[in-house]
Short mmCIF file of C-alpha atoms in Angstrom, two decimals:
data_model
loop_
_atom_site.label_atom_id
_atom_site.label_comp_id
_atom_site.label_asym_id
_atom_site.label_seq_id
_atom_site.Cartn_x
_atom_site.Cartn_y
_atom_site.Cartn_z
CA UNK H 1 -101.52 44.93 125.42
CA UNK H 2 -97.99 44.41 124.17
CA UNK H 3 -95.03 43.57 126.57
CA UNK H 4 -92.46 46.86 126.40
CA UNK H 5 -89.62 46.70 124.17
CA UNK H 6 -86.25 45.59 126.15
CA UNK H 7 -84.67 48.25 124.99
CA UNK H 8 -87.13 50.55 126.70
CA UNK H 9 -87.13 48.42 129.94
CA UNK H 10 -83.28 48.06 129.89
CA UNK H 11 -83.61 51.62 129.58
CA UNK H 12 -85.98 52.55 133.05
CA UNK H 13 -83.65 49.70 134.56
CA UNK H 14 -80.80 51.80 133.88
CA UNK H 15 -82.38 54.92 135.17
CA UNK H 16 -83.41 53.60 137.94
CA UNK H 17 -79.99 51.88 138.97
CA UNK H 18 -78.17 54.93 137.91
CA UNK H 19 -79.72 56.92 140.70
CA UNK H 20 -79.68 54.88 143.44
CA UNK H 21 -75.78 54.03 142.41
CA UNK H 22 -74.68 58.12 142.08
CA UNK H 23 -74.81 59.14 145.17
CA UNK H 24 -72.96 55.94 146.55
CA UNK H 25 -69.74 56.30 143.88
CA UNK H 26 -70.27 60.40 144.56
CA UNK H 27 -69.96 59.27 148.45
CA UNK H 28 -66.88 57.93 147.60
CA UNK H 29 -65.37 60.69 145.40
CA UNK H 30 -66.40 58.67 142.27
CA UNK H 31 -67.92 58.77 138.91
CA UNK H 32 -69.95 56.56 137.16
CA UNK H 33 -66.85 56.58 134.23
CA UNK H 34 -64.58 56.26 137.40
CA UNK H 35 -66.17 53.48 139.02
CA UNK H 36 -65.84 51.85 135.49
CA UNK H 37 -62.59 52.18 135.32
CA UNK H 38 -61.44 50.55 138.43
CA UNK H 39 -63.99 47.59 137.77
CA UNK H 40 -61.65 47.54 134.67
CA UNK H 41 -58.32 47.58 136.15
CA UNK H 42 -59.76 45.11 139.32
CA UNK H 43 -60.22 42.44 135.67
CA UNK H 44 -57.65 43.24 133.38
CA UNK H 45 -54.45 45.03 135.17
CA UNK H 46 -52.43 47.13 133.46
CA UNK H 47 -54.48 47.74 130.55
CA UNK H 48 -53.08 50.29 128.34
CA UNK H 49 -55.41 53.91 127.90
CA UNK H 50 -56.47 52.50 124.45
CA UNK H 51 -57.55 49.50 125.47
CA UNK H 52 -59.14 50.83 128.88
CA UNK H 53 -61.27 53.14 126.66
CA UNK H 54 -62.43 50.28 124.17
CA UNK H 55 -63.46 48.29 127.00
CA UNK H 56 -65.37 50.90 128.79
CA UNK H 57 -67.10 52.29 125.83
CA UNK H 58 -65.63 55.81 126.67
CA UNK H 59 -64.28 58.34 124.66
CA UNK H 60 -60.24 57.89 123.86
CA UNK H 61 -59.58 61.61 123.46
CA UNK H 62 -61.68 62.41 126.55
CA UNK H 63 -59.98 59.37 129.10
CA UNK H 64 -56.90 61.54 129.80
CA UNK H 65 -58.69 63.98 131.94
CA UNK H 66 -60.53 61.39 133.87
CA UNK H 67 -57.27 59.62 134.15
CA UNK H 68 -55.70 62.86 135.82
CA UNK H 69 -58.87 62.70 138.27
CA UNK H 70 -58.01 59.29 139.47
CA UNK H 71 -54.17 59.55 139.65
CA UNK H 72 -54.88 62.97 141.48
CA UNK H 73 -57.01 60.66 143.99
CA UNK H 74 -54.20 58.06 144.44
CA UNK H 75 -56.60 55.43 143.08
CA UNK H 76 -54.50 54.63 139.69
CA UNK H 77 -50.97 54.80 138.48
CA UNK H 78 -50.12 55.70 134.93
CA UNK H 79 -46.75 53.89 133.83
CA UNK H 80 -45.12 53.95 130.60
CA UNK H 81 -45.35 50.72 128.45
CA UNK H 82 -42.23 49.03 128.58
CA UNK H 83 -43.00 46.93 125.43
CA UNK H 84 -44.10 50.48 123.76
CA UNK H 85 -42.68 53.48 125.04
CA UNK H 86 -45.61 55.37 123.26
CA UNK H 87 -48.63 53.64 125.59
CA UNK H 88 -49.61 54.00 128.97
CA UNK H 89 -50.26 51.35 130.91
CA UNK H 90 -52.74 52.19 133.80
CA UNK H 91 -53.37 49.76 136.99
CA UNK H 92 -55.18 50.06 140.26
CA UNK H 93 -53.00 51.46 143.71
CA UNK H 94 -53.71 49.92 146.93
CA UNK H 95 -55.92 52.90 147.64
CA UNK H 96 -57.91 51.92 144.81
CA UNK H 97 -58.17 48.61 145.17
CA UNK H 98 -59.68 49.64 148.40
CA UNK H 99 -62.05 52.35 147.31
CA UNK H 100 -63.96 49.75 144.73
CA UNK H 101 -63.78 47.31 147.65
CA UNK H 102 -66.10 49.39 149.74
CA UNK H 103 -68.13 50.84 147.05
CA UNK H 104 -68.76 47.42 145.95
CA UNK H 105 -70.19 46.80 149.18
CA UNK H 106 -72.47 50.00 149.25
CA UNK H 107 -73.92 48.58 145.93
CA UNK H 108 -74.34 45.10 146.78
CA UNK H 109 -75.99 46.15 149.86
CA UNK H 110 -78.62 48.41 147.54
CA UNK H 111 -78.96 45.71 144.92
CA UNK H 112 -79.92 43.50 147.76
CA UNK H 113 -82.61 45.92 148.45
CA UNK H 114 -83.64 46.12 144.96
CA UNK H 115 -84.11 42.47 144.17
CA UNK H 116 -85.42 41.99 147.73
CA UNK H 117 -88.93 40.92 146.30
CA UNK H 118 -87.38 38.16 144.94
CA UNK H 119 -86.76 34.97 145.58
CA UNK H 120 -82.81 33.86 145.38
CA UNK H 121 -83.28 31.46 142.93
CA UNK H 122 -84.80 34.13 141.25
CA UNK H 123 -81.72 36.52 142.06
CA UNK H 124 -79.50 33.92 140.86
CA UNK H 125 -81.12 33.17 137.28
CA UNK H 126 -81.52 36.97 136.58
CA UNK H 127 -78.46 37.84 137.21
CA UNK H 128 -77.37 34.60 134.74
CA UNK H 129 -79.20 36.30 132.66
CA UNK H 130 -77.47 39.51 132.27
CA UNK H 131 -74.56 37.88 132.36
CA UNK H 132 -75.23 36.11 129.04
CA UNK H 133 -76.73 39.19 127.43
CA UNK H 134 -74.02 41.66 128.63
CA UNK H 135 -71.31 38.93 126.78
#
């Protein structure tokens, strides 16, 4: 018997981390998009919209209203570009900061569970791993 294509096991992994993640960001008053934002902003602050989209792989002319979720939550800050008065440049409040600080936890916590079979050696070379194919 053949092994399954990656793309079909990335694809059940994805699945299968997707649910046990959405009801720990939903806990929190987050989205998956949401979450991915402020893992965004935690790397690169003040990114502008443009750039935030790119890097998230979401859609540009639908980021605005996701934007208007998180500023309505305190969790971001929309400022005005001072090198470009035309761009936005978004960055993380305190209260965000905070928020991906203790969902971050919640997931660790459940990967931990997840990869608990495994050895951490094991833990340590997989997650290497994804590192290298994610870049």
């Amino acid at each position: 018997m053949q092994r399954e294509d990656l793309g079909s096991l990335f694809g059940r992994i994805t699945r299968r981390l997707y649910l046990a993640e959405e009801p720990l960001l939903r806990a929190h008053g987050l989205s998956m998009w949401g979450y991915g934002v402020l893992i965004h902003l935690a790397k690169e602050p003040g990114t502008n919209q443009l750039g935030l989209a790119t890097a998230i792989g979401y859609d540009k002319s639908r980021l605005i209203a996701l934007l208007d979720g998180l500023v309505e939550d305190g969790l971001v800050v929309r400022e005005q570009d001072p090198a470009d008065r035309r761009n936005r440049l978004v960055r993380l409040t305190p209260a965000g900061e905070a928020r991906l600080v203790a969902v971050r936890a919640e997931i660790r916590a459940m990967e931990e569970e997840l990869l608990g079979e495994f050895t951490a050696a094991e833990r340590r070379s997989l997650i290497g791993i994804l590192i290298r194919l994610a870049d």
